[in-house]
Structure formats: structure tokens, C-alpha cells
XYZ file of C-alpha atoms in Angstrom:
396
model
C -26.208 0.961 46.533
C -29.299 3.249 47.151
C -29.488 4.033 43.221
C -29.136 0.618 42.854
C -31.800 -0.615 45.693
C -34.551 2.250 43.662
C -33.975 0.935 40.010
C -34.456 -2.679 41.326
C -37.864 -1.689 43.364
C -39.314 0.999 40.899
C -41.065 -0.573 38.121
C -40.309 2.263 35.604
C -36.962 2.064 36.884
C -36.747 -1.200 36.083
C -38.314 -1.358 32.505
C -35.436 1.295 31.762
C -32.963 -0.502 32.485
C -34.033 -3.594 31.250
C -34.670 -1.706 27.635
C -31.432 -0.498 27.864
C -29.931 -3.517 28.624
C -31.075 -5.564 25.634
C -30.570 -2.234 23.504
C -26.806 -2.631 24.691
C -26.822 -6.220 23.274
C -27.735 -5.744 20.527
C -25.823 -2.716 20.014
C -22.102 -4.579 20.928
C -23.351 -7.408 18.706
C -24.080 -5.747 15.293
C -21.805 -2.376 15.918
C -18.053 -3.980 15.402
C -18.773 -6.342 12.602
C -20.880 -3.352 10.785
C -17.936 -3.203 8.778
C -16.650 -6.516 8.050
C -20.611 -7.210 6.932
C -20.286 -4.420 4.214
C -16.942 -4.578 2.763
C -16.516 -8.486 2.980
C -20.011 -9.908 2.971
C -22.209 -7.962 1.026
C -19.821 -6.368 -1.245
C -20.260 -2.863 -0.872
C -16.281 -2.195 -1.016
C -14.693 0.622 1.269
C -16.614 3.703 -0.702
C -19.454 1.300 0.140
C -19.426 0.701 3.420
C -18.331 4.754 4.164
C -21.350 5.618 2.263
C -23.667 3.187 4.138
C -21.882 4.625 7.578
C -22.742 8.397 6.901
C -26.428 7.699 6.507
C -27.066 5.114 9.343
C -25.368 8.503 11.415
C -27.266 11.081 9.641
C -30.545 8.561 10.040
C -29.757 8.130 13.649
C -29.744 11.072 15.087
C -32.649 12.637 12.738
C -34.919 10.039 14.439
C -33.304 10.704 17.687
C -33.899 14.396 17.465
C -37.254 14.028 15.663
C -38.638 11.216 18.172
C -37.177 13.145 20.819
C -39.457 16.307 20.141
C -42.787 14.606 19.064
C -42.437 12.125 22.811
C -42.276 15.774 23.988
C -45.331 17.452 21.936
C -47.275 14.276 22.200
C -46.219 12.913 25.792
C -47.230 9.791 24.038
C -43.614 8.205 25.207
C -44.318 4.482 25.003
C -45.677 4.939 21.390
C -42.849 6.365 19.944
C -40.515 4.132 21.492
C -42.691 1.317 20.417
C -42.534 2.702 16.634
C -38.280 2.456 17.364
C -38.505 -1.124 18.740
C -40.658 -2.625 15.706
C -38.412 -0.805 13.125
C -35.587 -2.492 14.784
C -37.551 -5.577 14.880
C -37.951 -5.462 11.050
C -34.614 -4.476 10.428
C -33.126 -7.315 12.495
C -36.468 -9.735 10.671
C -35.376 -8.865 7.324
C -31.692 -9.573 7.803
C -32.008 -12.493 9.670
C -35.233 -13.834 6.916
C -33.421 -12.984 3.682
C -29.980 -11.301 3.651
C -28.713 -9.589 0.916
C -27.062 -6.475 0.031
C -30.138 -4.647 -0.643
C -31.883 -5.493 2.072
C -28.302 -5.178 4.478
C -28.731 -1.724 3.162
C -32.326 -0.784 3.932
C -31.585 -2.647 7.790
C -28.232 -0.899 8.002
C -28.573 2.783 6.836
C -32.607 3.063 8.185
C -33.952 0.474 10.168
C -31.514 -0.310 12.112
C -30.240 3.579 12.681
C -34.130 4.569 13.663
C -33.903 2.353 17.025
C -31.501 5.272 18.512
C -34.578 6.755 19.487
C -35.017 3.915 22.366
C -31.776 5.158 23.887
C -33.330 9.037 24.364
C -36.461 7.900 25.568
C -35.308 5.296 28.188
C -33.130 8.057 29.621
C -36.567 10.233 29.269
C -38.357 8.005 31.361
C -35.607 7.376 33.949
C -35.769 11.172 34.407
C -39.372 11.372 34.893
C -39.865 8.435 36.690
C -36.682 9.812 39.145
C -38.388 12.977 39.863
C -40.259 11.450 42.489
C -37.072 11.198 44.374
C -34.580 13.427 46.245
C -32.459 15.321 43.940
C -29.164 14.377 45.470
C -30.484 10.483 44.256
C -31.280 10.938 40.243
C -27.565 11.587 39.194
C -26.842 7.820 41.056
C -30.177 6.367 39.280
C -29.056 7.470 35.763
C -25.437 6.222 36.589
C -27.290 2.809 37.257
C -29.241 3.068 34.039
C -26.569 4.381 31.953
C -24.421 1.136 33.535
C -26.804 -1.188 32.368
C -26.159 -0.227 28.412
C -22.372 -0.513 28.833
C -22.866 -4.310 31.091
C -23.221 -6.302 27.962
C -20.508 -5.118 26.322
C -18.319 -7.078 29.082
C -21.006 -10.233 28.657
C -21.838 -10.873 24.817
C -18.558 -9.598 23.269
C -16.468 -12.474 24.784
C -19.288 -14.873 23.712
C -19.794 -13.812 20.145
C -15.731 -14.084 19.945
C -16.347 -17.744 21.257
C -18.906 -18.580 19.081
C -17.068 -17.027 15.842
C -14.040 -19.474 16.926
C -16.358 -22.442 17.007
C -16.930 -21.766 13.388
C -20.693 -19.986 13.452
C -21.219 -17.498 10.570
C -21.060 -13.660 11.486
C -24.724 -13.546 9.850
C -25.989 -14.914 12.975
C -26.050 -11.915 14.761
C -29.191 -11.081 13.410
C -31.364 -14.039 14.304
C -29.911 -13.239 17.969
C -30.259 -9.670 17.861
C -34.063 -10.526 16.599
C -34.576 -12.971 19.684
C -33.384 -9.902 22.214
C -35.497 -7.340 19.945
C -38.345 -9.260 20.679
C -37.915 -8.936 24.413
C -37.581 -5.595 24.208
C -40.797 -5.524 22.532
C -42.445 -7.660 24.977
C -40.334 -5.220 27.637
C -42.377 -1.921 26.309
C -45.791 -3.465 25.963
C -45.969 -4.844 29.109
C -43.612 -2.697 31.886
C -42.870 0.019 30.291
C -45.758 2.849 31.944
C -49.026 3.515 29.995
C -49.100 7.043 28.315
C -50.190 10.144 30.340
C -51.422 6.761 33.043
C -47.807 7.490 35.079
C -47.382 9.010 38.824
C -45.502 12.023 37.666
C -46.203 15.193 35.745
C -45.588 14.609 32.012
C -47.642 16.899 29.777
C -47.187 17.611 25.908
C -45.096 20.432 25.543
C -47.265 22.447 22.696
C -44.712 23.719 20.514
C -44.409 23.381 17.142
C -41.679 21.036 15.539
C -40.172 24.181 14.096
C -39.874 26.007 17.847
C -39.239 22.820 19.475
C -36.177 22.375 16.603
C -35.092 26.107 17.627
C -35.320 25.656 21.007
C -32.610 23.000 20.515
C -30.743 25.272 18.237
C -30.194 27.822 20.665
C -26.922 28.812 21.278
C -26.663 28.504 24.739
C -27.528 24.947 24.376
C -25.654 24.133 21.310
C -22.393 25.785 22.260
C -22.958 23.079 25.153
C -23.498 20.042 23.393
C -20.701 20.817 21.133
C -18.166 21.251 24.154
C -19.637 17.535 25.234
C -19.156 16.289 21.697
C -15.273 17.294 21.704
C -15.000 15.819 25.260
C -16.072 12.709 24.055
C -14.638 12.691 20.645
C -11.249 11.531 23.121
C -12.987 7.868 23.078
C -13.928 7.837 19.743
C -10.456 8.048 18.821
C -9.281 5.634 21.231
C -11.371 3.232 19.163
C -10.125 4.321 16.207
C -6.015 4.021 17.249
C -5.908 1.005 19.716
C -5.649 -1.635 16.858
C -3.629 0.402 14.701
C -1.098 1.189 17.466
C -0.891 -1.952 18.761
C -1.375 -4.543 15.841
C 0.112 -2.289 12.784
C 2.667 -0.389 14.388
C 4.480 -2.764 17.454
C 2.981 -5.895 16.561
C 1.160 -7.097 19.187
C -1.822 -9.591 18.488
C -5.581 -9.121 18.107
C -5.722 -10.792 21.544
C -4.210 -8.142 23.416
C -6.656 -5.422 21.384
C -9.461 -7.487 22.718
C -8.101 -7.858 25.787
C -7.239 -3.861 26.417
C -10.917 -2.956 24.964
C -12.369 -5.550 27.662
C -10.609 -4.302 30.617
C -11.270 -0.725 29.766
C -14.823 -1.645 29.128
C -15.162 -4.493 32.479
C -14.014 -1.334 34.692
C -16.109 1.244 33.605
C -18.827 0.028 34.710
C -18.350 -0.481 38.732
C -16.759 2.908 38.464
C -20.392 4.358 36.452
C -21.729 2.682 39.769
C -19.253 4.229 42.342
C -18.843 8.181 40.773
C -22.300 9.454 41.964
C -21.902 8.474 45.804
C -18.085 9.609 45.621
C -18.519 12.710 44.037
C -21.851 13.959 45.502
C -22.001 17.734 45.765
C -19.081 18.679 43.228
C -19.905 20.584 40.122
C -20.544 18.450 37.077
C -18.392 20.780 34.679
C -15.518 20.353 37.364
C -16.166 16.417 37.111
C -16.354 16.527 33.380
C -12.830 18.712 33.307
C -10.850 15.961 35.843
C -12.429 12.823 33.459
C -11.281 14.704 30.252
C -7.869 14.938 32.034
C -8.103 11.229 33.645
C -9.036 9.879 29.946
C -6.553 11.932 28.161
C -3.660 10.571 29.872
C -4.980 7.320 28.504
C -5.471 8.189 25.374
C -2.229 10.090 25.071
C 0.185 7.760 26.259
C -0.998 4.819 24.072
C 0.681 5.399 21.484
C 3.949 5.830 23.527
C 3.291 2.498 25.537
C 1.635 0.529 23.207
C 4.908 -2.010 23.207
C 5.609 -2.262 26.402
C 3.870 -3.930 29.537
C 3.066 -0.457 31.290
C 0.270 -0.002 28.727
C -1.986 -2.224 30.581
C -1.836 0.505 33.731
C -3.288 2.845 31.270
C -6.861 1.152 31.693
C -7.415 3.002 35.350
C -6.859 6.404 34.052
C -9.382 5.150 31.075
C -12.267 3.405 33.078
C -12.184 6.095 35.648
C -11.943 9.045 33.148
C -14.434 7.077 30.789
C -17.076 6.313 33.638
C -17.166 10.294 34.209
C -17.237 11.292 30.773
C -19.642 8.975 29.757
C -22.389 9.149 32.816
C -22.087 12.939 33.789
C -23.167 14.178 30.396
C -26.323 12.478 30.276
C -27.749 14.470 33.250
C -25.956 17.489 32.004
C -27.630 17.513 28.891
C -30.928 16.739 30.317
C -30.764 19.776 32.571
C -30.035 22.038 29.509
C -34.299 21.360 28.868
C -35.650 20.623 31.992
C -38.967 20.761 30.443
C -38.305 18.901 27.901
C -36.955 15.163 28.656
C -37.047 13.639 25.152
C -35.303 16.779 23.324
C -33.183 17.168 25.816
C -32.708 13.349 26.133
C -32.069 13.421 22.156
C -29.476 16.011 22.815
C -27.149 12.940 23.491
C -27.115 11.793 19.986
C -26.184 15.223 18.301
C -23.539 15.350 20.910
C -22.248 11.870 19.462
C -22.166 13.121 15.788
C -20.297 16.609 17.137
C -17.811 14.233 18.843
C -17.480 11.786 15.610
C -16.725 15.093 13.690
C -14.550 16.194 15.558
C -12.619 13.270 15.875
C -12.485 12.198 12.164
C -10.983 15.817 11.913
C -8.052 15.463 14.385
C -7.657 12.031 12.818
C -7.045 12.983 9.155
C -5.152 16.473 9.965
C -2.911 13.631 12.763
C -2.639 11.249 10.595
C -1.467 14.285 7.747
C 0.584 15.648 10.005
C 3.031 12.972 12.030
C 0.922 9.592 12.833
C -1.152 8.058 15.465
C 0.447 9.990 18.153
C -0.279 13.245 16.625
C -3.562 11.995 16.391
C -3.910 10.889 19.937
C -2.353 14.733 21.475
C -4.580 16.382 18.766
C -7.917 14.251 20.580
C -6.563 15.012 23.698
C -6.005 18.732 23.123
C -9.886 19.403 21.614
C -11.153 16.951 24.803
C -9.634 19.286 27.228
C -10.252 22.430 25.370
C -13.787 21.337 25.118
C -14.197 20.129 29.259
C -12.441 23.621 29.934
C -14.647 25.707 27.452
C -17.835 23.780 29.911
C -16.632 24.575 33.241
C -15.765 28.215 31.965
C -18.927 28.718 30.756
C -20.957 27.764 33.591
C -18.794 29.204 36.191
C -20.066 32.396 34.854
């Protein structure tokens, strides 16, 4: 409740999280029907749509890393988050103006993919702006923040699935996503803190792109983010199993997909809002190690239980392992660069791609091998490997 009680009264605090917020719904409201617009809408076929999903990733966390490092040589924050925010503005403008393959393409595989940059520096800011507080408080204030992106997911999910039932078009999620862009917009320009103007130190960093790129590079910081990115490749296989398992394989319905998704999703947040106050003063590697486990079970067993009604006690062990995995790296990470927020902020997204590599890898060998169970032991396997490589590592 204290993290909570200092986002609400700190007005940097506050423009983070409502950024975030809004970047969270629009996020949950173009992200699942990415697909469906490619292959079914726009025509681009499944060779199409892969093609179109490799550059929005390689686009997303190039201007992630690259906004990252210049909000760090520049400490001109607000600008370059500002640059992010109007390219998702266009993106969203174009789409929502005059939609078309070509111009699905430009939104989908650049301007769309540049606005990861908002998620590094919001976390940037929350970390400068929590400085001013005790340290035993910022792990609870970028629980809160990090809470805030995941919130909507519970909210506009359930209402785009009610409007698609009343018959509106799935283009329509642009013209909304343009409506919350623009609020973001209107967020940064007018709470979001001035440039070098704040109350805490933030000075440009003076290192070249080049040293600033090798500083990131290093491998006592990549070895790192790696380890996170096969912790959390655990969930992107989840994602990638729990219709197959469920719909293909024992026949349940779409319903009960939507249904397992929500709960895991509902109860990971009040658990993102619970870890830092229960788990004050235990190591982070040790936390990331029991969440890996927690989640894995989850993961694991869904393939086993996907037919029968003990499945749905499989959400604990995945909101409680999911809330850890997905709120303890972000002040990990940031750590790793002290000095340097927005790198290490932009950290976050390499970690993602490491994690969506690794998991496309344990899904084809799985899949070569025996089937979406292999697949699920072979996630779980690199997970804990990964959460065990961490806590070795900095035990020593």
C-alpha cells in the first residue's frame, strides 16, 4: 500500500504509470489480432505475416536499445519518448485513415514496433524519479508501475471480445488505439517532467553510441539478460500451447482458452502488488529461481491436465510464479547499469527477443521430438536452467 500511496502522490510517479497504462491498452488491443490482420485481412498469407513478425521484433528492440542509449547520452528523456509516442500516433493515424496492406505494413513492421521505446523509458523515469526514496521502497514502486501495464489486459480484452460479438469490424482497433495514443501524447507533454528541469540527478552519460553499445555487450551483463530471457521464454510458450492443448488436442472451446488466459492474467496483478512487501529482504536471484519453479509447474502440467477440471488450479502456481518472473527482472536488469537507466531500462527488450528465441527453439525441436508436452518440459527445463544459472552466478 505504501508503493501504492507514492505512485498516486508523486507526479512523475504518476505520469509513469499513466503512460504505461494506455501503452498496455493499446498493446492487448492490437497484439492478439496482429495475426488474424495479416493472414486474413490484408493478405499477406502465413510466409507473410512471419515475415512482417521478424521485423516488427528486430525493429522493436533496435529502437528500444537505440532510444535507450541516446535518453542516456542526451538526458533529453521526454524527447525521445515523445519521438516514440508520435510514431505510434502515425502508425495508429495511418491505419485507422486509410488501411491497406501497404500501409498495415509500414504501421506494423516500423511504426508501430518503434513505440517499445515508451516502455524503457517509463521504467527510466520510475527509477529516477524513485531515487528520492528509501531503497527498501523502489522494488514496491516498480511492482506498482509494472502492474499498471498488465491492468488492461484484464479490462479491454473482455470488451474488445464483446464488441467483436456485437458485430464491429477488427479494423477498429486502430481508431481506438489512436484515441488512447493521443492521451498518451497529451500524458508526455503535459506531466511527464521537463528535461534536465527534474528533482533528481540525471546527467548525459558522454559515451559514444559505439561504447554505450559495448557497455551493453559486456559479458557480465549479457550472460545476465540471456539467463532472464530463458526464464521468461516459460510464458512465451505458455502462449504459444494453451490453445493448441486445449482446443486442438482435448477439445475444449475457445471460451475456456479465454477464460484460462483471463484468470492467469486477473491474478497476476494483485500478486505484482503483494510480492515486494512479502518478500522484502530476500535475494532477487533466489525470488527469480522459486517463480521459475512456481511457473513451471504451470506450464508443465498443462498439457497433462488440459482435459480435466484440475487444470483450472494450475492458474495459482501461474499468477504467483508469473507476478515474480515478470516484476523482479525489471529492477534486476536496471541494477546491471546503475548509471545508466535507459540502457539498462532497454535491457528488457533484448531480454524479450533472447526469451522468444529460445522458446521458438524448444518449440520446433518439442514439437520434432514428441508434441506439446515435450515442448512444455523442454520450456520448463531452459526456465529453470536459466533462474539457476542467475542465482549461481551472483551467489559468487
Amino acid at each position: 500500500m505504501s508503493a501504492i500511496t507514492l505512485c498516486l502522490r508523486d507526479p512523475a510517479l504518476r505520469a509513469a504509470g499513466l503512460v504505461l497504462a494506455l501503452q498496455g491498452a493499446v498493446v492487448c488491443s492490437f497484439g492478439p489480432y496482429f495475426s488474424t490482420l495479416a493472414v486474413n485481412s490484408f493478405g499477406f498469407g502465413d510466409h507473410g505475416y512471419a515475415m512482417l513478425l521478424a521485423l516488427s521484433s528486430l525493429v522493436s528492440v533496435s529502437a528500444s536499445v537505440i532510444g535507450g542509449i541516446r535518453a542516456d547520452q542526451t538526458a533529453n528523456r521526454r524527447q525521445v519518448t515523445l519521438v516514440a509516442v508520435l510514431s505510434l500516433l502515425i502508425g495508429t493515424g495511418l491505419m485507422s485513415v486509410t488501411p491497406g496492406p501497404l500501409v498495415f505494413a509500414l504501421a506494423a513492421a516500423l511504426l508501430i514496433p518503434v513505440s517499445s521505446i515508451i516502455f524503457g523509458q517509463v521504467f527510466a523515469l520510475a527509477r529516477l524519479a524513485a531515487t528520492r526514496y528509501p531503497v527498501a521502497a523502489r522494488d514496491g514502486i516498480m511492482a506498482v508501475i509494472r502492474a499498471l501495464f498488465a491492468a488492461p489486459f484484464v479490462v479491454v480484452l473482455p470488451l474488445w471480445s464483446l464488441a467483436f460479438a456485437a458485430g464491429a469490424p477488427i479494423i477498429a482497433i486502430f481508431p481506438v488505439a489512436l484515441v488512447l495514443t493521443a492521451i498518451m501524447l497529451f500524458a508526455v507533454l503535459r506531466l511527464w517532467p521537463a528535461d534536465r528541469a527534474a528533482s533528481w540527478d540525471d546527467r548525459p552519460s558522454g559515451l559514444t553510441f559505439r561504447a554505450a553499445l559495448a557497455e551493453m555487450g559486456h559479458p557480465r551483463i549479457a550472460a545476465r539478460v540471456i539467463a532472464l530471457g530463458a526464464v521468461t521464454g516459460a510464458s512465451t510458450l505458455y502462449m504459444a500451447i494453451i490453445s493448441l492443448v486445449m482446443v486442438a488436442s482435448v477439445g475444449r472451446g475457445t471460451q475456456d482458452v479465454a477464460l484460462y488466459v483471463g484468470l492467469v492474467a486477473g491474478l497476476e496483478v494483485p500478486f505484482m502488488l503483494l510480492l515486494p512487501g512479502v518478500t522484502r529482504g530476500i535475494p532477487r536471484t533466489r525470488l527469480i529461481l522459486v517463480g521459475a519453479a512456481l511457473y513451471g509447474v504451470h506450464v508443465a502440467l498443462l498439457p497433462v491436465l488440459a482435459g480435466s477440471p484440475v487444470v483450472w488450479l494450475l492458474v495459482l502456481p501461474a499468477a504467483v510464479g508469473g507476478a515474480v518472473t515478470l516484476t523482479i527482472p525489471i529492477a534486476y536488469l536496471q541494477d546491471l547499469m546503475a548509471d545508466r537507466p535507459g540502457a539498462g531500462a532497454s535491457l528488457m527488450s533484448v531480454q524479450k527477443l533472447a526469451g522468444d528465441v529460445i522458446a521458438a527453439a524448444c518449440f520446433a525441436l518439442g514439437t520434432t521430438l514428441a508434441g506439446y508436452g515435450a515442448v512444455a518440459i523442454l520450456g520448463v527445463a531452459a526456465s529453470l536452467c536459466g533462474a539457476a544459472a542467475l542465482w549461481a552466478a551472483d551467489r559468487r
